[in-house]
Amino acid sequence: MSLETLNRHLAAAKPSATYRMIDRVAAKRAAGARVISLSAGEPDFDTPAHICEAAVAAVRAGQTRYTQVAGLRPLREAVAAKFRNENGLGVSWQDTIVCSGGKQVIFNALAATLNEGDEVIVPAPYWVSYPEIVALCGASPIVVSCGEDAGFKLTPSVLAAAITPRTRWVILNSPSNPTGAVYSRQELSALSEVLLAHPHVLVLSDDIYEHLIFDGATFHTMAQVEPRLASRTLTMNGVSKAYAMTGWRIGFGTGPRWLLDAMEKLQGQQTSGASSISQHAALAALTGPQDFIATARSVFQERRDLAVRMLNETPGMSCKTPGGAFYAFASCAGLIGRTTPAGTLLTTDEDIAIALLEECNVAVVHGSAFGLGPHIRFAYALDTETLRSACEGVGRFVDRLTN
């Protein structure tokens, strides 16, 4: 056996398409290019000052040691209060876990419960890490297509058809990365009726974009809509998107205690507790002033409107108006088969994404990486003028294409 032999699941896994594009952007910038990146899924705002000050105060107070694996009790109490007050979930601090980012919450839950032969239903378009995490855990991602005609959302009939005796989880993400689609209470209720008939299926509700929901809509989560599913639902959230804290790496979740206990056991042999300083910052985020959220939401809605309008004005592209998050998922079907000024024949949405970067210094992520092409994901988490410049660059690129 070669010393280079890898775990077979890791060897088969794909690297994150989002981070591959971020690496391409970094390389171009290092070479001197001025690149506008619409590829990263993070707010462009600074973390609010009071949160940063809480972190500094924690450092000065010597709060720099290990914490309990599942998180500091004051933070877990604040997390539980958040779930009670904002989501109507009757949980206590013992019903929570704090991890190093929302991704670890998801990974811990799947790794703690999946075995060979298990299946996880992953609606597409999906966040790029869902199917890869499932495969890394030795299970099979069952990707079900949810196209534009379904609003990029899972429907009861599609869910019912995908469930088998081997189904262990179904993953729901609202608002969605990459589409910004938001499930209504009625839509979640309809899905819950299917799930109630299949008691062996767990539900992973990824609510990380909860506070970025537009047009005055109300956010709903599955365990709130159907309390009978709470005993088999993991509700995941975090501070990264709502409070512009992506680099602080704090995610949290609530669910049945047997699952949280298993996740804590796994985390205890993996990373142990999340960063103590980041936990103090997250505590300040959850318990301090909340006006930042409404301000950011208003700005993102204005940017959404600008990006969607300009993309729909671009020949060969079309874009549904997303209900939340900060992504526009635009169809680029009308550009397939055309040729760029540099002579590149565009045969896939990935070709288009690469050409946009190489020929007009605008970075996006191709939709097929999220399970549905030909689309392009535009992250409009940039200031208005930069976003406008990027969309204008895309327009000029399209204008120069030849048939």
CSV table of C-alpha atoms in Angstrom, one decimal:
chain,number,residue,atom,x,y,z
A,1,MET,CA,0.0,0.0,0.0
A,2,SER,CA,1.3,3.5,-0.9
A,3,LEU,CA,1.9,5.9,1.8
A,4,GLU,CA,-0.2,8.4,-0.2
A,5,THR,CA,-3.3,6.2,0.1
A,6,LEU,CA,-6.3,8.3,1.3
A,7,ASN,CA,-9.5,7.5,3.0
A,8,ARG,CA,-11.7,6.3,0.0
A,9,HIS,CA,-14.5,8.7,0.8
A,10,LEU,CA,-12.1,11.7,1.0
A,11,ALA,CA,-10.3,10.6,-2.2
A,12,ALA,CA,-13.7,10.7,-4.0
A,13,ALA,CA,-14.8,14.0,-2.6
A,14,LYS,CA,-14.7,17.2,-4.6
A,15,PRO,CA,-13.1,20.4,-3.3
A,16,SER,CA,-15.5,23.3,-2.7
A,17,ALA,CA,-16.3,25.1,-6.0
A,18,THR,CA,-16.7,28.3,-4.1
A,19,TYR,CA,-13.3,28.1,-2.5
A,20,ARG,CA,-11.7,27.1,-5.8
A,21,MET,CA,-13.0,30.3,-7.3
A,22,ILE,CA,-11.8,32.3,-4.3
A,23,ASP,CA,-8.4,30.8,-4.9
A,24,ARG,CA,-8.5,31.8,-8.6
A,25,VAL,CA,-9.4,35.3,-7.5
A,26,ALA,CA,-6.5,35.5,-5.0
A,27,ALA,CA,-4.1,34.3,-7.7
A,28,LYS,CA,-5.3,36.9,-10.2
A,29,ARG,CA,-5.1,39.7,-7.6
A,30,ALA,CA,-1.6,38.6,-6.6
A,31,ALA,CA,-0.6,39.0,-10.2
A,32,GLY,CA,-1.9,42.6,-10.2
A,33,ALA,CA,-5.4,42.2,-11.7
A,34,ARG,CA,-8.3,44.2,-10.3
A,35,VAL,CA,-11.0,41.6,-9.8
A,36,ILE,CA,-14.5,42.2,-8.6
A,37,SER,CA,-15.5,39.0,-6.7
A,38,LEU,CA,-19.2,38.0,-6.6
A,39,SER,CA,-18.2,34.5,-5.4
A,40,ALA,CA,-17.8,34.7,-1.7
A,41,GLY,CA,-20.8,34.0,0.5
A,42,GLU,CA,-20.2,36.5,3.2
A,43,PRO,CA,-21.4,40.0,4.1
A,44,ASP,CA,-19.1,42.9,3.2
A,45,PHE,CA,-19.9,44.8,6.4
A,46,ASP,CA,-17.6,44.9,9.4
A,47,THR,CA,-18.6,43.1,12.5
A,48,PRO,CA,-20.5,45.6,14.7
A,49,ALA,CA,-18.3,47.4,17.1
A,50,HIS,CA,-19.9,46.3,20.4
A,51,ILE,CA,-19.3,42.6,19.4
A,52,CYS,CA,-15.6,43.3,18.7
A,53,GLU,CA,-15.3,45.2,22.0
A,54,ALA,CA,-16.8,42.2,23.8
A,55,ALA,CA,-14.1,40.0,22.3
A,56,VAL,CA,-11.3,42.4,23.3
A,57,ALA,CA,-12.8,42.6,26.8
A,58,ALA,CA,-12.8,38.8,27.0
A,59,VAL,CA,-9.1,38.7,26.0
A,60,ARG,CA,-8.2,41.3,28.6
A,61,ALA,CA,-10.2,39.3,31.3
A,62,GLY,CA,-8.2,36.2,30.5
A,63,GLN,CA,-11.1,34.3,29.0
A,64,THR,CA,-8.6,32.4,26.7
A,65,ARG,CA,-8.8,28.9,28.0
A,66,TYR,CA,-10.7,25.8,26.9
A,67,THR,CA,-14.5,25.9,27.2
A,68,GLN,CA,-16.9,23.1,27.6
A,69,VAL,CA,-17.1,21.1,24.4
A,70,ALA,CA,-20.8,22.1,23.8
A,71,GLY,CA,-20.1,25.7,24.5
A,72,LEU,CA,-20.1,28.2,27.3
A,73,ARG,CA,-23.3,28.0,29.4
A,74,PRO,CA,-24.1,31.8,29.1
A,75,LEU,CA,-23.8,31.5,25.3
A,76,ARG,CA,-25.9,28.3,25.2
A,77,GLU,CA,-28.5,30.1,27.3
A,78,ALA,CA,-28.6,32.9,24.8
A,79,VAL,CA,-28.9,30.5,21.9
A,80,ALA,CA,-31.8,28.8,23.6
A,81,ALA,CA,-33.4,32.2,24.2
A,82,LYS,CA,-33.0,33.0,20.5
A,83,PHE,CA,-34.7,29.8,19.5
A,84,ARG,CA,-37.5,30.4,21.9
A,85,ASN,CA,-38.1,34.1,21.2
A,86,GLU,CA,-37.5,34.1,17.4
A,87,ASN,CA,-38.5,30.6,16.4
A,88,GLY,CA,-41.1,29.5,18.9
A,89,LEU,CA,-39.1,26.4,19.9
A,90,GLY,CA,-39.5,25.4,23.6
A,91,VAL,CA,-35.9,24.6,24.3
A,92,SER,CA,-33.5,25.1,27.2
A,93,TRP,CA,-29.8,25.6,27.2
A,94,GLN,CA,-29.2,21.8,27.6
A,95,ASP,CA,-30.9,21.4,24.2
A,96,THR,CA,-28.2,23.4,22.4
A,97,ILE,CA,-24.7,22.9,21.0
A,98,VAL,CA,-22.2,25.5,19.9
A,99,CYS,CA,-19.7,24.6,17.2
A,100,SER,CA,-16.9,26.1,15.2
A,101,GLY,CA,-19.2,27.4,12.5
A,102,GLY,CA,-22.5,26.2,11.1
A,103,LYS,CA,-20.7,23.8,8.8
A,104,GLN,CA,-19.4,21.9,11.9
A,105,VAL,CA,-22.9,21.6,13.2
A,106,ILE,CA,-24.0,20.0,10.0
A,107,PHE,CA,-20.9,17.8,9.7
A,108,ASN,CA,-21.2,16.6,13.3
A,109,ALA,CA,-24.9,15.7,12.9
A,110,LEU,CA,-24.3,13.7,9.7
A,111,ALA,CA,-21.1,12.0,10.9
A,112,ALA,CA,-22.8,11.0,14.2
A,113,THR,CA,-25.8,9.3,12.5
A,114,LEU,CA,-24.8,8.1,9.0
A,115,ASN,CA,-23.6,4.6,8.1
A,116,GLU,CA,-22.8,2.8,4.9
A,117,GLY,CA,-26.0,2.3,2.9
A,118,ASP,CA,-27.8,5.3,4.4
A,119,GLU,CA,-29.3,8.0,2.1
A,120,VAL,CA,-29.7,11.7,2.5
A,121,ILE,CA,-32.1,13.7,0.3
A,122,VAL,CA,-30.4,16.8,-1.0
A,123,PRO,CA,-32.7,19.2,-2.9
A,124,ALA,CA,-30.9,20.9,-5.8
A,125,PRO,CA,-29.8,23.6,-6.2
A,126,TYR,CA,-27.9,22.9,-3.0
A,127,TRP,CA,-25.0,24.4,-1.0
A,128,VAL,CA,-21.9,22.8,-2.4
A,129,SER,CA,-20.9,21.1,0.9
A,130,TYR,CA,-24.1,19.1,1.5
A,131,PRO,CA,-23.5,16.2,-0.8
A,132,GLU,CA,-19.8,16.1,-0.1
A,133,ILE,CA,-20.3,15.9,3.6
A,134,VAL,CA,-22.8,13.1,3.2
A,135,ALA,CA,-20.4,11.2,1.0
A,136,LEU,CA,-17.5,11.8,3.4
A,137,CYS,CA,-19.6,10.2,6.1
A,138,GLY,CA,-20.0,7.1,3.9
A,139,ALA,CA,-23.6,7.6,2.9
A,140,SER,CA,-25.2,8.4,-0.4
A,141,PRO,CA,-26.5,11.9,-1.3
A,142,ILE,CA,-29.8,11.5,-3.2
A,143,VAL,CA,-30.0,14.7,-5.2
A,144,VAL,CA,-33.5,15.7,-6.3
A,145,SER,CA,-33.9,18.5,-8.9
A,146,CYS,CA,-36.0,21.5,-7.9
A,147,GLY,CA,-35.9,23.8,-10.9
A,148,GLU,CA,-37.2,27.3,-11.6
A,149,ASP,CA,-40.7,26.0,-12.2
A,150,ALA,CA,-40.8,24.9,-8.6
A,151,GLY,CA,-39.3,28.1,-7.3
A,152,PHE,CA,-36.1,26.2,-6.7
A,153,LYS,CA,-37.9,24.5,-3.7
A,154,LEU,CA,-38.7,20.9,-2.8
A,155,THR,CA,-42.3,19.9,-3.3
A,156,PRO,CA,-44.2,17.2,-1.4
A,157,SER,CA,-44.5,14.9,-4.4
A,158,VAL,CA,-40.8,15.1,-5.1
A,159,LEU,CA,-40.0,14.5,-1.5
A,160,ALA,CA,-42.3,11.5,-1.2
A,161,ALA,CA,-40.9,9.9,-4.4
A,162,ALA,CA,-37.3,10.3,-3.0
A,163,ILE,CA,-37.9,8.6,0.4
A,164,THR,CA,-36.8,5.0,0.7
A,165,PRO,CA,-36.3,2.7,3.7
A,166,ARG,CA,-32.7,3.8,3.6
A,167,THR,CA,-33.4,7.5,3.9
A,168,ARG,CA,-31.8,8.9,7.1
A,169,TRP,CA,-32.1,12.7,6.6
A,170,VAL,CA,-33.6,15.3,4.4
A,171,ILE,CA,-31.8,18.7,4.2
A,172,LEU,CA,-33.8,21.9,3.9
A,173,ASN,CA,-32.1,25.3,3.5
A,174,SER,CA,-34.2,28.5,3.7
A,175,PRO,CA,-33.4,31.1,2.6
A,176,SER,CA,-31.3,29.1,0.2
A,177,ASN,CA,-27.7,29.2,-0.9
A,178,PRO,CA,-27.5,29.5,-3.9
A,179,THR,CA,-31.0,30.7,-5.0
A,180,GLY,CA,-32.3,32.8,-2.2
A,181,ALA,CA,-35.5,30.8,-2.3
A,182,VAL,CA,-37.6,31.0,0.9
A,183,TYR,CA,-40.1,28.3,2.1
A,184,SER,CA,-43.4,29.7,3.3
A,185,ARG,CA,-45.3,28.3,6.3
A,186,GLN,CA,-47.7,26.6,4.0
A,187,GLU,CA,-44.9,25.0,1.9
A,188,LEU,CA,-43.2,23.6,5.1
A,189,SER,CA,-46.5,22.4,6.4
A,190,ALA,CA,-47.1,20.4,3.2
A,191,LEU,CA,-43.6,18.9,3.4
A,192,SER,CA,-44.2,18.0,7.0
A,193,GLU,CA,-47.3,15.9,6.1
A,194,VAL,CA,-45.0,13.7,4.0
A,195,LEU,CA,-42.4,13.5,6.7
A,196,LEU,CA,-44.9,12.5,9.4
A,197,ALA,CA,-45.7,9.4,7.4
A,198,HIS,CA,-42.0,8.4,7.5
A,199,PRO,CA,-40.8,8.4,11.1
A,200,HIS,CA,-37.4,7.0,10.2
A,201,VAL,CA,-36.4,10.3,8.4
A,202,LEU,CA,-34.6,13.1,10.3
A,203,VAL,CA,-34.8,16.7,9.2
A,204,LEU,CA,-31.8,19.1,9.0
A,205,SER,CA,-33.1,22.7,8.8
A,206,ASP,CA,-30.2,25.0,7.8
A,207,ASP,CA,-31.5,28.5,8.8
A,208,ILE,CA,-28.2,30.4,8.6
A,209,TYR,CA,-29.7,33.1,6.4
A,210,GLU,CA,-32.8,33.5,8.6
A,211,HIS,CA,-32.5,37.2,9.2
A,212,LEU,CA,-31.8,38.0,5.5
A,213,ILE,CA,-35.4,37.7,4.3
A,214,PHE,CA,-36.9,40.4,2.1
A,215,ASP,CA,-40.2,42.2,1.2
A,216,GLY,CA,-41.6,42.0,4.7
A,217,ALA,CA,-41.9,38.2,4.6
A,218,THR,CA,-41.9,36.2,7.8
A,219,PHE,CA,-39.4,33.5,8.4
A,220,HIS,CA,-40.5,30.0,9.4
A,221,THR,CA,-38.6,26.8,10.3
A,222,MET,CA,-39.8,23.2,10.2
A,223,ALA,CA,-39.8,22.4,14.0
A,224,GLN,CA,-41.8,25.6,14.5
A,225,VAL,CA,-44.4,24.8,11.8
A,226,GLU,CA,-44.8,21.2,12.8
A,227,PRO,CA,-43.9,20.6,16.5
A,228,ARG,CA,-44.5,16.8,16.0
A,229,LEU,CA,-41.3,16.8,13.9
A,230,ALA,CA,-39.2,18.6,16.6
A,231,SER,CA,-38.1,15.3,18.1
A,232,ARG,CA,-36.3,14.4,14.9
A,233,THR,CA,-35.3,17.9,13.6
A,234,LEU,CA,-31.9,19.5,13.9
A,235,THR,CA,-32.3,23.3,13.6
A,236,MET,CA,-29.0,24.9,12.7
A,237,ASN,CA,-28.1,28.6,12.8
A,238,GLY,CA,-25.2,30.9,13.7
A,239,VAL,CA,-23.9,34.4,13.8
A,240,SER,CA,-21.9,34.5,10.6
A,241,LYS,CA,-24.4,35.9,8.1
A,242,ALA,CA,-26.7,37.9,10.4
A,243,TYR,CA,-23.9,39.7,12.3
A,244,ALA,CA,-21.2,39.8,9.7
A,245,MET,CA,-19.1,37.3,11.7
A,246,THR,CA,-18.0,34.7,9.1
A,247,GLY,CA,-14.4,34.6,10.3
A,248,TRP,CA,-15.4,34.2,14.0
A,249,ARG,CA,-16.6,30.7,13.3
A,250,ILE,CA,-19.5,30.2,15.6
A,251,GLY,CA,-22.5,28.1,14.6
A,252,PHE,CA,-25.1,26.5,16.9
A,253,GLY,CA,-28.0,24.2,16.8
A,254,THR,CA,-30.9,22.6,18.7
A,255,GLY,CA,-32.5,19.2,18.4
A,256,PRO,CA,-33.2,16.0,20.3
A,257,ARG,CA,-30.8,15.4,23.1
A,258,TRP,CA,-29.7,12.0,21.9
A,259,LEU,CA,-28.5,13.6,18.7
A,260,LEU,CA,-26.8,16.6,20.6
A,261,ASP,CA,-25.1,14.1,22.9
A,262,ALA,CA,-23.7,12.2,20.0
A,263,MET,CA,-22.6,15.4,18.3
A,264,GLU,CA,-20.9,16.6,21.5
A,265,LYS,CA,-19.1,13.2,21.9
A,266,LEU,CA,-17.8,13.5,18.3
A,267,GLN,CA,-16.7,17.1,18.8
A,268,GLY,CA,-14.9,16.2,22.0
A,269,GLN,CA,-12.6,14.0,20.0
A,270,GLN,CA,-12.3,16.4,17.1
A,271,THR,CA,-12.0,20.1,17.9
A,272,SER,CA,-13.3,20.3,21.4
A,273,GLY,CA,-15.0,23.6,22.2
A,274,ALA,CA,-15.1,26.5,19.8
A,275,SER,CA,-12.8,29.5,20.3
A,276,SER,CA,-13.5,31.0,23.7
A,277,ILE,CA,-13.0,34.6,22.4
A,278,SER,CA,-15.4,34.0,19.5
A,279,GLN,CA,-18.0,32.5,21.9
A,280,HIS,CA,-17.9,35.7,24.0
A,281,ALA,CA,-18.3,37.7,20.8
A,282,ALA,CA,-21.3,35.6,19.8
A,283,LEU,CA,-22.8,36.1,23.2
A,284,ALA,CA,-22.6,39.9,22.7
A,285,ALA,CA,-24.1,39.5,19.2
A,286,LEU,CA,-27.2,37.6,20.5
A,287,THR,CA,-27.8,39.6,23.6
A,288,GLY,CA,-26.7,43.1,22.5
A,289,PRO,CA,-28.3,45.7,20.1
A,290,GLN,CA,-30.0,44.1,17.1
A,291,ASP,CA,-30.5,47.2,14.9
A,292,PHE,CA,-27.6,46.1,12.7
A,293,ILE,CA,-29.7,43.2,11.3
A,294,ALA,CA,-32.5,45.4,10.0
A,295,THR,CA,-30.0,47.9,8.5
A,296,ALA,CA,-28.1,45.1,6.7
A,297,ARG,CA,-31.3,43.5,5.5
A,298,SER,CA,-32.5,46.8,3.9
A,299,VAL,CA,-29.1,47.3,2.2
A,300,PHE,CA,-29.1,43.7,0.8
A,301,GLN,CA,-32.7,44.1,-0.5
A,302,GLU,CA,-31.6,47.3,-2.4
A,303,ARG,CA,-28.6,45.4,-3.8
A,304,ARG,CA,-30.8,42.5,-4.8
A,305,ASP,CA,-33.1,44.7,-6.7
A,306,LEU,CA,-30.2,46.3,-8.6
A,307,ALA,CA,-28.5,43.0,-9.4
A,308,VAL,CA,-31.7,41.3,-10.6
A,309,ARG,CA,-32.7,44.2,-12.7
A,310,MET,CA,-29.3,44.5,-14.4
A,311,LEU,CA,-29.0,40.7,-15.0
A,312,ASN,CA,-32.5,40.6,-16.5
A,313,GLU,CA,-31.5,43.4,-18.9
A,314,THR,CA,-28.5,41.3,-20.1
A,315,PRO,CA,-29.4,39.4,-23.3
A,316,GLY,CA,-29.2,35.7,-22.9
A,317,MET,CA,-29.6,35.8,-19.1
A,318,SER,CA,-32.7,35.7,-16.8
A,319,CYS,CA,-33.0,35.9,-13.1
A,320,LYS,CA,-35.8,35.2,-10.7
A,321,THR,CA,-36.1,37.6,-7.8
A,322,PRO,CA,-34.8,35.8,-4.6
A,323,GLY,CA,-36.7,36.1,-1.4
A,324,GLY,CA,-33.7,36.1,0.9
A,325,ALA,CA,-29.9,35.6,1.5
A,326,PHE,CA,-27.6,37.6,-0.8
A,327,TYR,CA,-27.4,35.5,-3.9
A,328,ALA,CA,-29.0,35.8,-7.4
A,329,PHE,CA,-29.2,32.6,-9.3
A,330,ALA,CA,-29.4,33.6,-12.9
A,331,SER,CA,-30.0,31.4,-15.9
A,332,CYS,CA,-27.3,31.7,-18.5
A,333,ALA,CA,-28.8,29.3,-21.0
A,334,GLY,CA,-28.8,31.9,-23.7
A,335,LEU,CA,-25.1,32.2,-23.6
A,336,ILE,CA,-24.3,28.5,-24.2
A,337,GLY,CA,-22.8,27.9,-27.7
A,338,ARG,CA,-21.5,31.4,-28.1
A,339,THR,CA,-17.8,32.4,-28.4
A,340,THR,CA,-15.9,35.0,-26.3
A,341,PRO,CA,-13.5,37.6,-27.8
A,342,ALA,CA,-10.6,35.4,-26.7
A,343,GLY,CA,-12.0,32.6,-28.7
A,344,THR,CA,-13.4,30.4,-26.0
A,345,LEU,CA,-16.5,28.4,-26.9
A,346,LEU,CA,-19.0,28.5,-24.1
A,347,THR,CA,-20.3,25.0,-23.7
A,348,THR,CA,-21.1,24.9,-20.0
A,349,ASP,CA,-21.9,27.4,-17.2
A,350,GLU,CA,-18.5,26.6,-15.8
A,351,ASP,CA,-17.0,27.9,-19.1
A,352,ILE,CA,-18.9,31.1,-18.6
A,353,ALA,CA,-17.8,31.6,-15.0
A,354,ILE,CA,-14.1,31.0,-16.0
A,355,ALA,CA,-14.4,33.3,-19.0
A,356,LEU,CA,-16.0,36.1,-16.9
A,357,LEU,CA,-13.0,35.9,-14.5
A,358,GLU,CA,-10.3,35.6,-17.2
A,359,GLU,CA,-11.7,38.1,-19.7
A,360,CYS,CA,-13.5,40.8,-17.6
A,361,ASN,CA,-12.2,40.2,-14.1
A,362,VAL,CA,-15.6,39.4,-12.6
A,363,ALA,CA,-15.7,36.3,-10.4
A,364,VAL,CA,-18.9,34.3,-10.0
A,365,VAL,CA,-19.6,30.6,-9.3
A,366,HIS,CA,-21.2,28.3,-11.9
A,367,GLY,CA,-24.6,26.9,-11.0
A,368,SER,CA,-23.8,23.3,-11.9
A,369,ALA,CA,-21.5,23.2,-8.9
A,370,PHE,CA,-24.7,23.7,-6.9
A,371,GLY,CA,-26.5,20.9,-8.8
A,372,LEU,CA,-28.3,22.9,-11.4
A,373,GLY,CA,-27.0,24.4,-14.6
A,374,PRO,CA,-26.8,26.3,-16.8
A,375,HIS,CA,-26.9,29.0,-14.1
A,376,ILE,CA,-24.5,31.4,-12.4
A,377,ARG,CA,-24.6,32.4,-8.8
A,378,PHE,CA,-23.9,36.1,-8.1
A,379,ALA,CA,-23.2,37.0,-4.5
A,380,TYR,CA,-24.3,40.6,-4.2
A,381,ALA,CA,-22.6,41.2,-0.9
A,382,LEU,CA,-20.7,44.2,-2.2
A,383,ASP,CA,-21.2,48.0,-2.1
A,384,THR,CA,-23.7,49.3,-4.6
A,385,GLU,CA,-21.2,51.0,-7.0
A,386,THR,CA,-18.9,47.9,-7.1
A,387,LEU,CA,-21.9,45.7,-7.7
A,388,ARG,CA,-23.1,48.0,-10.5
A,389,SER,CA,-19.6,47.9,-12.0
A,390,ALA,CA,-19.6,44.1,-11.9
A,391,CYS,CA,-23.0,43.8,-13.6
A,392,GLU,CA,-21.9,46.3,-16.2
A,393,GLY,CA,-18.8,44.2,-16.8
A,394,VAL,CA,-21.0,41.1,-17.3
A,395,GLY,CA,-23.1,43.1,-19.8
A,396,ARG,CA,-20.1,44.2,-21.8
A,397,PHE,CA,-18.8,40.6,-21.8
A,398,VAL,CA,-22.1,39.4,-23.2
A,399,ASP,CA,-22.3,42.1,-25.8
A,400,ARG,CA,-18.9,41.0,-27.2
A,401,LEU,CA,-19.9,37.4,-27.6
A,402,THR,CA,-20.3,36.0,-31.1
A,403,ASN,CA,-22.6,33.3,-32.4
